[in-house]
Every structure is written in structure tokens, then in C-alpha cells.
Amino acid sequence: SRFKIPIDILEDSSCSIKAQSSLAKLIKMSKLIIWDEIFSCHRYNVEALERTLRDIMGSEQLFGGKVICFGGDPRQTLPVVRRGGRAQIVRACIQMSPLYSSMKEHKLSQNMRTDPEEVQFSDYILKIGNGEEDIHIEFGENTIQIPDTYLVDTLEELIDATFPELDLGCDNITDGCIYTPLNKDVRIINDICIEKYPGDSKTYLSADSILEDDHKEAVPTEYLNVMIPSGISDHQLSLKVGAPVMLLRNLQAGPNTSLRNGTRMVVIQMMERALEVEVAVGINKGLRLFLPRVPQYDKSGDYPFTLVRRQFPVRLAFSVTINKGQGQENERVGIDLPAPVFAHGQLYTGMSRGKRGSMVKLRLADNKEGLTENIVYTELLS
């Protein structure tokens, strides 16, 4: 039988699994553990899991003697280190872990995401991912030139190419997505798209508070409402029936069904205290469920208090950040770069979301020559 261990447990750096718990018994029964997108996880998560498995199995073998299959692409985005530079990000990668030398590496030879006949497009994005695309050093250290076939001039053109006939409803709305590096640009694109999308909108306002008692009277609710921390829902959530949304937390949707943070869904029905949504991707595609309002906590550490926002755990997904789009696959891909990418693998990750080169479009603001930055940490690819 195949069992699923909740994702947030394996990715928790503390791995607080009691040896006598049912989860520990399940781990003891397992023959194989698969962990995908390993290169975007902090090395400490893997090292914590390794120590936990040794403790549970009562063995000094690596990972307690369990067979672990890690999957991922080092050309894609890396672990997020808040306020960290290149050295701190590289140090957080699994390649820098002492466990990495004990792993046996197998490389896939065929690009499973792009269509088989798209050999030229596949080779092109591979050159971008490897940092082998021609550098125009006179314009900048990491500057490359994007071919005209991929470029559009305006944001309106980008939206029309990604969501054809959006004002009429756009069939298969989740087949397209616009990727951009920053959350502020995601919100701008989502606001434009939801305005164009047909139907009546409904706006849900969150209930915001502070976790710490000693700050509750000092910070007005109006200030909490305008806060927009990453990773949690907005205070004002405007939705329409048929609009695409993205789940913002791991969710146990049934006895054997778990949904991951980042799952794309479509709004089916909007009620006062619940949202009916349908999963649009993955093995749970077609699953319908009701989402309640849940408390979401801002753990960024940017403020001297912890924001608690009670809101539906979704966000509009006409556009998402490039980091959030990792693992997604789309028929039509738009990439909006009002400013160049700022981290390893972001350009490669965005362009590789598409199956065909003809369906990938980029907008480079204030740049008519197709020049943009491509950041690659080559020391992680050797």
C-alpha cells in the first residue's frame, strides 16, 4: 500500500515525531521515502529528517537504513534565506550538506515537461538554466538577450496571450499563468485580470488581531488590515466564480487526501462562511471541497508582534511569483519582468513552466532590445 506522510512534518526542521506515535510506526513500515523538489529545501530540513529516522529506527545507518529518493533540478530556485546573500543561500543548499557525498546521483536524459517535438525550445531553456546562454557583458555581468519570438511589448498583450478572451470567460483558465519575481507585481496583474474576468465579484474581509497580549492596544486594527505579509491571504479578498486561486497552506482534505501549499483551484461557489472550490491540477484534479476561514500567522519576524489573520487560505492565481510557481506546468506561460530577476534559476524556472516555446511570452519593461539578467550560481551545478 502507498501512504502519504504530511508534507509539513517532513519539512519541519524540528521533526518532532515521537517514537511511539502512529506516524513513527508508519515510517518503520515504509520501504521507500520520496522527497521531490529537494533543491528548494533548506539542508537543515534534510539533516533533521536523517537524525529523526536514525532515532526512530534505532540504527546508526544513514537515514536509519531507509531508502530515500530525492528528486529535483538544481537549475531551479534555491532555498529562501531572508536577507541572505549569495554565500548564505549557497550554504543553505543540500549540495553543501555532509550527507550529499553519500547520495548516488542519477540524471534524467529527457525533458518530461516540454513536448517531444520542442527540442529547440528545450535546449534553449537548458542553456539558460546552465548559464551557457551568450552573455552581453557590455550591458551587465549576467545580461542575456531574449529572442524576439518570445517577447511582447505591453502588459495587456501579455495577459491576452496567456488568457485568450479573458473578458468572455477564457476556457480552461488554469491552463495559463503569468509569473513574475515580486509579490507587488503579482497583485497588480491579479487585480487587472479579476477586473476583466466576467461575473459579479464578492469581497471577503479578514478579521485581524495580534497574538501577543501586550501589543493589542498599541496597534490599531486599521494598521493590521493594510499589512500584506508574504505567505498569507490579503485582508481584502475579491473573488469571482470561475476565477483561479492558489491554496496557501497544507491541507488535509480527507482521510487519504492531502493538498499542498501552492495547489491551483477554481472557485465554484462563494458563500458567507465557506468557499466551494475544485482542484485544477495534480492527482486530486476534479476534487471539490469547502474551504473555511482559518487563522493564518505571519512568522516573518518583520514586526515586533505576530499578526493573526482569519481569512480563506487562498489567493488569486492569474499570476503567481516565480518561486511559488515551481512544480507547476502550463499550456500558456507569461513572464512579466518589470525589473530583472534577482535570484538563481528564476528565469529558467519561469520559462520552463511551458510545454511549447510558442506559448511562452515575456514582457521586459522599458527594454526594447530584449536584454535581461539571468542569474545562475554555477558552483551548485558542477
PDB file of C-alpha atoms in Angstrom, residues 76 94 120-121 203 226 276 299 301 331 340:
ATOM      1  CA  GLN A  76      15.587  25.913 -10.389  1.00  0.00           C
ATOM      2  CA  ILE A  94      21.568  20.400   0.049  1.00  0.00           C
ATOM      3  CA  GLN A 120      14.996  23.599 -29.830  1.00  0.00           C
ATOM      4  CA  PHE A 121      12.968  25.181 -27.006  1.00  0.00           C
ATOM      5  CA  THR A 203     -15.166  40.717  -1.413  1.00  0.00           C
ATOM      6  CA  VAL A 226      -3.154  47.176   5.444  1.00  0.00           C
ATOM      7  CA  GLU A 276     -16.524  25.804  -2.687  1.00  0.00           C
ATOM      8  CA  LYS A 299       6.056  34.365  11.099  1.00  0.00           C
ATOM      9  CA  GLY A 301       9.772  38.407  12.048  1.00  0.00           C
ATOM     10  CA  GLU A 331      -0.111  25.293 -21.646  1.00  0.00           C
ATOM     11  CA  PRO A 340      15.116  41.770 -13.753  1.00  0.00           C
TER      12      PRO A 340
END
